[in-house]
mmCIF file of C-alpha atoms and ligand atoms in Angstrom:
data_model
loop_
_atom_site.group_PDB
_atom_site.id
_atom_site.type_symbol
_atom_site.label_atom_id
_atom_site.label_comp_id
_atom_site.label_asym_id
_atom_site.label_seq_id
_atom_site.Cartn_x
_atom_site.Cartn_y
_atom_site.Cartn_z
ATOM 1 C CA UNK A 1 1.843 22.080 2.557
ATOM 2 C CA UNK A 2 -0.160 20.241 0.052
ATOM 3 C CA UNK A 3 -2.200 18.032 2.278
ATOM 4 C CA UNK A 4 -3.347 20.523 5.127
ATOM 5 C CA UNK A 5 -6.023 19.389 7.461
ATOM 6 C CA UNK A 6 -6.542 16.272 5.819
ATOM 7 C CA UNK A 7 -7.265 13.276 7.957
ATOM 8 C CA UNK A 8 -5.443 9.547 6.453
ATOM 9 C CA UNK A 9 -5.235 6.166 7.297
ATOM 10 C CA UNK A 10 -2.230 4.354 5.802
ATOM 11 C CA UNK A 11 -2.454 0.418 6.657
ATOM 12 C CA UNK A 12 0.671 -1.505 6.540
ATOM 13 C CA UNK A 13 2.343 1.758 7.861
ATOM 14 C CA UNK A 14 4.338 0.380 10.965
ATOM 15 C CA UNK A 15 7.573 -0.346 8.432
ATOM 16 C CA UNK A 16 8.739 0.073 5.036
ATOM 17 C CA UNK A 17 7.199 1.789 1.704
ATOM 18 C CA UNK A 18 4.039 2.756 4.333
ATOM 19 C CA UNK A 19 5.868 4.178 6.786
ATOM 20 C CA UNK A 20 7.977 6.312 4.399
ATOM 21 C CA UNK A 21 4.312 7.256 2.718
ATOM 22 C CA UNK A 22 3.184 8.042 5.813
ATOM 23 C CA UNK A 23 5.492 10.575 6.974
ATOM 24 C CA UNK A 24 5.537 12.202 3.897
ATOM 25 C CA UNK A 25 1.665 12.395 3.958
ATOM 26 C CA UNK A 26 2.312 14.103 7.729
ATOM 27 C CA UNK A 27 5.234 16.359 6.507
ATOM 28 C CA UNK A 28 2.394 17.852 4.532
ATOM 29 C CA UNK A 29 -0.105 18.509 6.812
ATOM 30 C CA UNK A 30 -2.207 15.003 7.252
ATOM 31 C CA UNK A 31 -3.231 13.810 9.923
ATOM 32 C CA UNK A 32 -2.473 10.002 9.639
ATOM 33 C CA UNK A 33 -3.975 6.841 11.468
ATOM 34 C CA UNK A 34 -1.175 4.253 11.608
ATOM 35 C CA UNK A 35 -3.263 1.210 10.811
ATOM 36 C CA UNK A 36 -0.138 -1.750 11.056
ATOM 37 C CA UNK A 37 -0.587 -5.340 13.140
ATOM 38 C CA UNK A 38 2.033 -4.686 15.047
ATOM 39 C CA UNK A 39 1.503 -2.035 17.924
ATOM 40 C CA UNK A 40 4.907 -1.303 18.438
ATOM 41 C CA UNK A 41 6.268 -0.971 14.702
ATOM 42 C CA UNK A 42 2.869 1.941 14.669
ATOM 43 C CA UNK A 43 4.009 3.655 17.973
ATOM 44 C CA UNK A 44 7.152 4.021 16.004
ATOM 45 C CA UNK A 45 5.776 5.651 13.196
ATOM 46 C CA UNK A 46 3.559 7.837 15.532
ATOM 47 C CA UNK A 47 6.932 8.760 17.189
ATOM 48 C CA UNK A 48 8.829 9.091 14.244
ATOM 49 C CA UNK A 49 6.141 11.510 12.773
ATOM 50 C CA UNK A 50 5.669 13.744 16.185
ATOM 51 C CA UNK A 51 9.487 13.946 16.202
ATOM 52 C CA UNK A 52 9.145 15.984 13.144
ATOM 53 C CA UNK A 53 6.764 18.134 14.653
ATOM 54 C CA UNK A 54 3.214 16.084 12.296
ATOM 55 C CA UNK A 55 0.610 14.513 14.021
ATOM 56 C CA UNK A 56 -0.251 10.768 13.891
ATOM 57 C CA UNK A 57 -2.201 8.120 15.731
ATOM 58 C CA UNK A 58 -1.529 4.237 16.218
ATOM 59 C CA UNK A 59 -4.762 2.314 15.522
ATOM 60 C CA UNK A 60 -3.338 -1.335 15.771
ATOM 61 C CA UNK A 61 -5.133 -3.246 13.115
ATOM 62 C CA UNK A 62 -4.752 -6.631 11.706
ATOM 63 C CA UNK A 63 -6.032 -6.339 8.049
ATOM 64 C CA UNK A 64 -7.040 -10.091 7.750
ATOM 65 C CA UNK A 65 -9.511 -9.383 10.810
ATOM 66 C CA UNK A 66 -13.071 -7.268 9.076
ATOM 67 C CA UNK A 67 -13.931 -6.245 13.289
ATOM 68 C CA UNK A 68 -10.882 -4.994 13.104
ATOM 69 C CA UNK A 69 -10.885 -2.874 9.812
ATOM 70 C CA UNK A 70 -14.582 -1.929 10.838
ATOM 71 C CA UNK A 71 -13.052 -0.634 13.910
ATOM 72 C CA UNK A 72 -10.303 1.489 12.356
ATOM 73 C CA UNK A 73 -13.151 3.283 10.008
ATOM 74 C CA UNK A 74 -15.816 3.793 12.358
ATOM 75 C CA UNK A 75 -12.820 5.223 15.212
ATOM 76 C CA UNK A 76 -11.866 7.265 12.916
ATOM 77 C CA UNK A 77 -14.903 8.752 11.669
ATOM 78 C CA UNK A 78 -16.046 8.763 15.463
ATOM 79 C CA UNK A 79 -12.752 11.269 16.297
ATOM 80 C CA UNK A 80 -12.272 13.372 13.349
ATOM 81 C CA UNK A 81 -15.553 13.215 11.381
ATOM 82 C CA UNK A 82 -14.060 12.254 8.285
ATOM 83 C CA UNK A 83 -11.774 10.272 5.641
ATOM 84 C CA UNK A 84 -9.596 12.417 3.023
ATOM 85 C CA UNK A 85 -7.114 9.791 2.248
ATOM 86 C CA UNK A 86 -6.876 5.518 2.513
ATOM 87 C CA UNK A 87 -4.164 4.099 1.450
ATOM 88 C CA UNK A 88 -4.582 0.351 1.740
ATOM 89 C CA UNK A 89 -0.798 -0.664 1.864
ATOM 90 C CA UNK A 90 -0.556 -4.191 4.008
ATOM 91 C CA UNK A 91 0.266 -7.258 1.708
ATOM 92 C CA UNK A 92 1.991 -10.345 1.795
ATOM 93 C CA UNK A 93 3.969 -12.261 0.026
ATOM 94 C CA UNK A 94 4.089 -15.997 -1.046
ATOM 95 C CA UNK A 95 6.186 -17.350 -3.148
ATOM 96 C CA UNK A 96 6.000 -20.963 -5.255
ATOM 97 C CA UNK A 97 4.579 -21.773 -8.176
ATOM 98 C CA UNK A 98 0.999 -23.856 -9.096
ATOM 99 C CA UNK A 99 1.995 -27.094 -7.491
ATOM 100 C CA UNK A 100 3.974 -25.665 -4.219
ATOM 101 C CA UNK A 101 1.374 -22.970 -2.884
ATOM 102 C CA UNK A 102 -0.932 -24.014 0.104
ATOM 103 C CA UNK A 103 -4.709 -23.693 -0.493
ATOM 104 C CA UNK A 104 -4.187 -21.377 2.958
ATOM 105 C CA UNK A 105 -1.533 -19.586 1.395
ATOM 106 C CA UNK A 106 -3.783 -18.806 -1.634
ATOM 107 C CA UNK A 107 -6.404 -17.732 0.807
ATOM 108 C CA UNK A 108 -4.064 -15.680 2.738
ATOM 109 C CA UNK A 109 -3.192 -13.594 -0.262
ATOM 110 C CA UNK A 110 -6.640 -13.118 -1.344
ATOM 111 C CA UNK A 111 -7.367 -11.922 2.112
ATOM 112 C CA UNK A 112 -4.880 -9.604 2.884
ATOM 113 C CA UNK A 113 -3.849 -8.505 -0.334
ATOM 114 C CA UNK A 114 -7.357 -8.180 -2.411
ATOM 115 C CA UNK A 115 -10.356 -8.656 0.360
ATOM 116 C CA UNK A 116 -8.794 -6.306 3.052
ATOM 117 C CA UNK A 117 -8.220 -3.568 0.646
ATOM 118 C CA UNK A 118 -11.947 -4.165 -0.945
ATOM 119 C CA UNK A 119 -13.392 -4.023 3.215
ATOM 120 C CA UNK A 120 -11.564 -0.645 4.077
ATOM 121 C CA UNK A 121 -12.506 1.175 0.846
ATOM 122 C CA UNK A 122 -16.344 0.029 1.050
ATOM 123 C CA UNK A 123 -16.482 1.364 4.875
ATOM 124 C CA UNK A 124 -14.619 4.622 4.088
ATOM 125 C CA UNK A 125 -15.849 5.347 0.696
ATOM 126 C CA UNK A 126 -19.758 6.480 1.988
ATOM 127 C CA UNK A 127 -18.150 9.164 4.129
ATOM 128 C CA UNK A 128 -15.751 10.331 1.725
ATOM 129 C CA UNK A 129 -19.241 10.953 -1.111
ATOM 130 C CA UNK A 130 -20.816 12.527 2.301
ATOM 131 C CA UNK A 131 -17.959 15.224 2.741
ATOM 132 C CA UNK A 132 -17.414 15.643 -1.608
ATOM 133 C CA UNK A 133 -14.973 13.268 -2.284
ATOM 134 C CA UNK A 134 -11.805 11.589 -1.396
ATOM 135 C CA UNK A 135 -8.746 9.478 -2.294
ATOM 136 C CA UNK A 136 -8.282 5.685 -2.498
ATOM 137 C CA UNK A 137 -4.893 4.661 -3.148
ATOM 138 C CA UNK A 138 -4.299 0.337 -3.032
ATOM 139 C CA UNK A 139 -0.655 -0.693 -3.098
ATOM 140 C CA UNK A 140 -0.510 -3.575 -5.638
ATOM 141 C CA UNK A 141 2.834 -4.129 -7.103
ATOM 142 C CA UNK A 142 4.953 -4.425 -10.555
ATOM 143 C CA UNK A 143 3.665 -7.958 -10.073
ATOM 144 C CA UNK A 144 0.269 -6.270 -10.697
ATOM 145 C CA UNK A 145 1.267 -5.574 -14.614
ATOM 146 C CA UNK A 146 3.301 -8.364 -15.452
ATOM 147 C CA UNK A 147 4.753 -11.960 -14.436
ATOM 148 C CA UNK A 148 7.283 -12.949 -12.882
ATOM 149 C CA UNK A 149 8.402 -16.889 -12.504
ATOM 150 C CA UNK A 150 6.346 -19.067 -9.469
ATOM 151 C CA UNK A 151 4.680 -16.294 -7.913
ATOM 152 C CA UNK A 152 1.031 -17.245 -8.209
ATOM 153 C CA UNK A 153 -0.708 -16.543 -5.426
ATOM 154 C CA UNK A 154 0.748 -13.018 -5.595
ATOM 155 C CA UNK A 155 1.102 -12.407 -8.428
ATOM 156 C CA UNK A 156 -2.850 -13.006 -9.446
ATOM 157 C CA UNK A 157 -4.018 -11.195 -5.965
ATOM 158 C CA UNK A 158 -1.880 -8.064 -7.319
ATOM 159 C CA UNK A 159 -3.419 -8.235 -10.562
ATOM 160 C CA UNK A 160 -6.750 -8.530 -8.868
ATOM 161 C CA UNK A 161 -6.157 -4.787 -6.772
ATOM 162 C CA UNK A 162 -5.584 -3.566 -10.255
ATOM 163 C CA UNK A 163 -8.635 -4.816 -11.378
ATOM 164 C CA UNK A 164 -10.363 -3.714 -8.483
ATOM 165 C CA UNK A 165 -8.516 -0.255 -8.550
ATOM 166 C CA UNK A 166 -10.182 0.558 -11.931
ATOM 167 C CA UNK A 167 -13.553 -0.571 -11.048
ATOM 168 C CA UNK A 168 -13.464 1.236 -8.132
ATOM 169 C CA UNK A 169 -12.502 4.649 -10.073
ATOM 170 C CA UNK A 170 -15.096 3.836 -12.511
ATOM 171 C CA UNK A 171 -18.199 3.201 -10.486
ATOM 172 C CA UNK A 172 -17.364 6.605 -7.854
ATOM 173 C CA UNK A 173 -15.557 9.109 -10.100
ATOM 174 C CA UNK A 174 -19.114 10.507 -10.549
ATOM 175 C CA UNK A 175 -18.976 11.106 -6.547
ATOM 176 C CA UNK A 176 -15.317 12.963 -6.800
ATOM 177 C CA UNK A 177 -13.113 9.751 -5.001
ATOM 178 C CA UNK A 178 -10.456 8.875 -6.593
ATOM 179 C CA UNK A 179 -8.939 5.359 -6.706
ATOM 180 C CA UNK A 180 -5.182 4.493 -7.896
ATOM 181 C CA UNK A 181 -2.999 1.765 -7.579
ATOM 182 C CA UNK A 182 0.697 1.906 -6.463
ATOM 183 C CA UNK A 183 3.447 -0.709 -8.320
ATOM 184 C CA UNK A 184 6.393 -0.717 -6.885
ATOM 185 C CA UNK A 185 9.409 -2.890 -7.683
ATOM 186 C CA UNK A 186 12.242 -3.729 -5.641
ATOM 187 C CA UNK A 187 12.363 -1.696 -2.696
ATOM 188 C CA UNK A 188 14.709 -2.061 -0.115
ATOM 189 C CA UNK A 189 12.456 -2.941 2.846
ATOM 190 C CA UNK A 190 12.074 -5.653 5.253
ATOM 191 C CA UNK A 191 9.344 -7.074 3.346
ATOM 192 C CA UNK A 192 11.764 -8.901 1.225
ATOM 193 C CA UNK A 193 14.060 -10.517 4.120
ATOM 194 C CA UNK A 194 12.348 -14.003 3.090
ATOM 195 C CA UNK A 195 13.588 -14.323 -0.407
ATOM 196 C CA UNK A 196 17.002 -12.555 0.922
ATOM 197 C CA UNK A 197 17.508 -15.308 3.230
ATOM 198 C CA UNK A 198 16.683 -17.846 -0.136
ATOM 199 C CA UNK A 199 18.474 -16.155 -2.012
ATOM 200 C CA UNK A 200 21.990 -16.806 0.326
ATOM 201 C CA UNK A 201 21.778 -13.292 2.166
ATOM 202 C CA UNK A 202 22.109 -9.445 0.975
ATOM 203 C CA UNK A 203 25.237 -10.125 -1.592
ATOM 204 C CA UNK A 204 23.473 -12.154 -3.297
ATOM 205 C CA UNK A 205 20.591 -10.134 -3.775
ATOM 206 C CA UNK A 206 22.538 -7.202 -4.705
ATOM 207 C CA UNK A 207 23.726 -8.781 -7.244
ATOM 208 C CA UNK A 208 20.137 -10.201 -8.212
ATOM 209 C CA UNK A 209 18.880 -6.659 -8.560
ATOM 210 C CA UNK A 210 21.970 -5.291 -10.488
ATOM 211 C CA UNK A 211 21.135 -7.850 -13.514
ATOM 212 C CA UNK A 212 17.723 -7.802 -12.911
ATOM 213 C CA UNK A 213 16.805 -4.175 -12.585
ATOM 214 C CA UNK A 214 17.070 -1.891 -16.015
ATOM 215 C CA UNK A 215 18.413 0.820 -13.144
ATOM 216 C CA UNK A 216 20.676 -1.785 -11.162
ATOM 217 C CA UNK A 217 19.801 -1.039 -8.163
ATOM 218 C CA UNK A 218 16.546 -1.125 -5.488
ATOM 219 C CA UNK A 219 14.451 2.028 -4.509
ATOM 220 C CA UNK A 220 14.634 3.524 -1.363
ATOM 221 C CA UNK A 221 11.392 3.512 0.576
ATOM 222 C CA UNK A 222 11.348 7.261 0.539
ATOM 223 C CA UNK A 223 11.546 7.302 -3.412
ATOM 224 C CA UNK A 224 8.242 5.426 -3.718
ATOM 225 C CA UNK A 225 6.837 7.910 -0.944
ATOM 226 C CA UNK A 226 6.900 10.870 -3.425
ATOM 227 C CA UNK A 227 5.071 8.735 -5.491
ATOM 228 C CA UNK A 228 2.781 8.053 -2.696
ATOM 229 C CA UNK A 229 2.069 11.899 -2.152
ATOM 230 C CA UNK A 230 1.889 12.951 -5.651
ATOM 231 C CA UNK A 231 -1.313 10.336 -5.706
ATOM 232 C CA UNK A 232 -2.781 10.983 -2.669
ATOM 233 C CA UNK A 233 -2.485 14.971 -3.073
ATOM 234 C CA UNK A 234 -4.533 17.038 -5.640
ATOM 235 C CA UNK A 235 -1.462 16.868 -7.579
ATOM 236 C CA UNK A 236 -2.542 13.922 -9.524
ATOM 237 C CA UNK A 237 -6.234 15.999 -9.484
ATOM 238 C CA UNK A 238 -7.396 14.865 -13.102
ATOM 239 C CA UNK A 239 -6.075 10.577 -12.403
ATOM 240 C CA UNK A 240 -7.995 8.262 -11.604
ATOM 241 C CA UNK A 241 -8.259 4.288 -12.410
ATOM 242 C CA UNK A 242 -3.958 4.150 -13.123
ATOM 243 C CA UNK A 243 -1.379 1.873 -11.904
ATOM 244 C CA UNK A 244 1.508 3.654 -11.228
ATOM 245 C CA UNK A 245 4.141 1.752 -11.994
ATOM 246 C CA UNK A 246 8.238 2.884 -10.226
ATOM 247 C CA UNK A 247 10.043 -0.031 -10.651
ATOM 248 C CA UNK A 248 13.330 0.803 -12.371
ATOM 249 C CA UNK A 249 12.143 -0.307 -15.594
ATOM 250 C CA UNK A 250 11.866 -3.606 -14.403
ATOM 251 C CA UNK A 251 8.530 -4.450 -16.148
ATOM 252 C CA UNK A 252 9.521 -3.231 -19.364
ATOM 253 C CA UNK A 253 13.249 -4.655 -19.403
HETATM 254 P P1 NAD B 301 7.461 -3.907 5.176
HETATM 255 O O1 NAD B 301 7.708 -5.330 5.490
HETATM 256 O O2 NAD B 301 8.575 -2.931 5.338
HETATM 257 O O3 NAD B 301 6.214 -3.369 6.057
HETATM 258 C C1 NAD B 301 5.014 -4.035 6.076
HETATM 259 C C2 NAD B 301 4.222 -3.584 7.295
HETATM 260 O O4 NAD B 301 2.925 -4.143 7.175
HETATM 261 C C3 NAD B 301 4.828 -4.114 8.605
HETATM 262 O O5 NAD B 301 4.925 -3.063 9.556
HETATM 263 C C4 NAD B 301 3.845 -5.192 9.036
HETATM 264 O O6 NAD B 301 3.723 -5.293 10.461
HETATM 265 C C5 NAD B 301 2.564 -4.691 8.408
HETATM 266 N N1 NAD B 301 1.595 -5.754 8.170
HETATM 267 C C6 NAD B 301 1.815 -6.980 7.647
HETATM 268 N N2 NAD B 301 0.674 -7.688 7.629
HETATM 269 C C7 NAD B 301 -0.283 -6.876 8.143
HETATM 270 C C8 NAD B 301 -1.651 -7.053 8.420
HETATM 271 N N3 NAD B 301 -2.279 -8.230 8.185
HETATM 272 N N4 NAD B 301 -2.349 -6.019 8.943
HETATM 273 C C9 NAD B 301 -1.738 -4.841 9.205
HETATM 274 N N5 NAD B 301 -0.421 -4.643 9.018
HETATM 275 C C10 NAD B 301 0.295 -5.651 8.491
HETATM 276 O O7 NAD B 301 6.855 -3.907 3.699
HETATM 277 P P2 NAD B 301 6.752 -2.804 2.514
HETATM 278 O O8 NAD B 301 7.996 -2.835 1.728
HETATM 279 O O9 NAD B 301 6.204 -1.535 2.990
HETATM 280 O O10 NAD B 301 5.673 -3.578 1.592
HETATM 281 C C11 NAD B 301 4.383 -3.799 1.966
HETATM 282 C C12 NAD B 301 3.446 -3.631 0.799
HETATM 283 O O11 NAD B 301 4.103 -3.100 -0.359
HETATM 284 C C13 NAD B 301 2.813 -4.945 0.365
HETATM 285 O O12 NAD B 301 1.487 -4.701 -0.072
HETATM 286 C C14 NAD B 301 3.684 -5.360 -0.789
HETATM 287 O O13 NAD B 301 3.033 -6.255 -1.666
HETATM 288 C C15 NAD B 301 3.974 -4.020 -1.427
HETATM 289 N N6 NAD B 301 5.181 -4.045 -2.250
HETATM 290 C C16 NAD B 301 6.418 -4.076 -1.668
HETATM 291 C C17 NAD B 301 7.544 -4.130 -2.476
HETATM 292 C C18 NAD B 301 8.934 -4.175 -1.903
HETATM 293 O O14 NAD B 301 9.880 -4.536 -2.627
HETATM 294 N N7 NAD B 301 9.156 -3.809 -0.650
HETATM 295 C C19 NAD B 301 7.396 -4.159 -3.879
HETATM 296 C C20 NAD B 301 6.110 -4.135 -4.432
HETATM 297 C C21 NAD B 301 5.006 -4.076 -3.601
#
């Protein structure tokens, strides 16, 4: 097992891409704080994970709320005494271009997407330098490397956890932490229902990602989850400051 002992938080982890990272972390040894909004979706993943014979905790935690991200560090450092591994995973998506987006919506992407990500890694990353290191890993996107039509307000808050991703590796590689970003593409999760239901329902959108998609076809959660452990383990030992980008060759078709 490659990740043995190690205790990791994984927000955004009640569904999706961070629930398939999540039990892959376990499956390896972690210990892993389910840090999702919704309490139930995080029991699930707890149960999922102790099904399989890991260990996991539900922290409920609603990224946009700083008490409640202070919370989720200092409980965790309060029961296990220490942070290996933080993936910051939650994001949302909104959709329109310059002229459509809400000034909340704008906010709401900043928040969740760029600020939350910035709060969780400044309150873990003192105890990871007091124990001799650690891993940061912030789920951007593909939409953090390139553009894509009317997506401002995510597009730019992606491109910002990039930006943040590589200042963040700069400034503490010196302290052994680590800090990547993750870019998916498609993936087949409920986190694109929305623009499904735009888009005139799942036909549709197969058909979407079959022209749009150098692969022609999604991921599967579970395929960005390897990814996910390879960057979080001391597999990727000697990378820091990279967005990894699994996206079919989407960004390069
Ligand atoms: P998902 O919808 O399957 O799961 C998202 C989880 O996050 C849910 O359990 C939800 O309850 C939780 N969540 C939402 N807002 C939260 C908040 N404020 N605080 C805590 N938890 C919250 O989504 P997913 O596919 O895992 O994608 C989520 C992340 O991955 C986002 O950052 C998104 O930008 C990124 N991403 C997804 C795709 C994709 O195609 N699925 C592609 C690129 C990037």
């Amino acid at each position: 097992m490659i990740l043995e002992n190690r205790i990791a938080i994984v927000t955004g982890s009640g569904s999706g891409i961070g629930r398939a990272g999540a039990l892959a972390m376990a499956r390896e040894g972690a210990l892993v704080i389910i840090a999702d909004r919704d309490a139930g979706a995080g029991e699930e993943t707890v149960r999922q994970i102790r099904e399989r014979g890991g260990n996991a905790e539900a922290v409920t935690t609603d990224v946009a709320d700083d008490n409640a991200i202070e919370r989720l560090i200092a409980g965790t450092l309060d029961r296990h005494g220490r942070i290996d591994i933080l993936h910051n995973h939650a994001g949302i998506q909104i959709g329109g271009p310059l002229t459509d987006v809400s000034r909340d919506g704008f906010d709401a992407s900043w928040r969740i997407n760029v600020r939350a990500h910035f709060l969780a890694a400044q309150l873990a990353m003192p105890a990871m330098i007091a124990v001799g290191g650690g891993v940061i890993l912030n789920t951007a996107s593909n939409s953090g490397v390139f553009y894509d039509r009317e997506m401002i307000a995510y597009a730019t808050s992606k491109h910002a956890v990039v930006a943040m991703t590589r200042q963040m590796a700069l400034d503490y590689a010196r302290h052994k932490v680590r800090v990547n970003a993750l870019c998916p593409g498609w993936v087949d999760t409920p986190f694109n229902d929305p623009f499904i239901a735009q888009m005139g329902g799942r036909a549709a959108i197969e058909a979407y990602v079959r022209d749009k998609i150098p692969m022609g076809r999604w991921a599967a959660a579970e395929e960005i989850a390897e990814a996910v452990l390879f960057l979080v383990s001391d597999r990727s030992s000697f990378m820091t400051g990279q967005a990894l980008v699994i996206d079919g060759g989407e960004s390069i078709g």
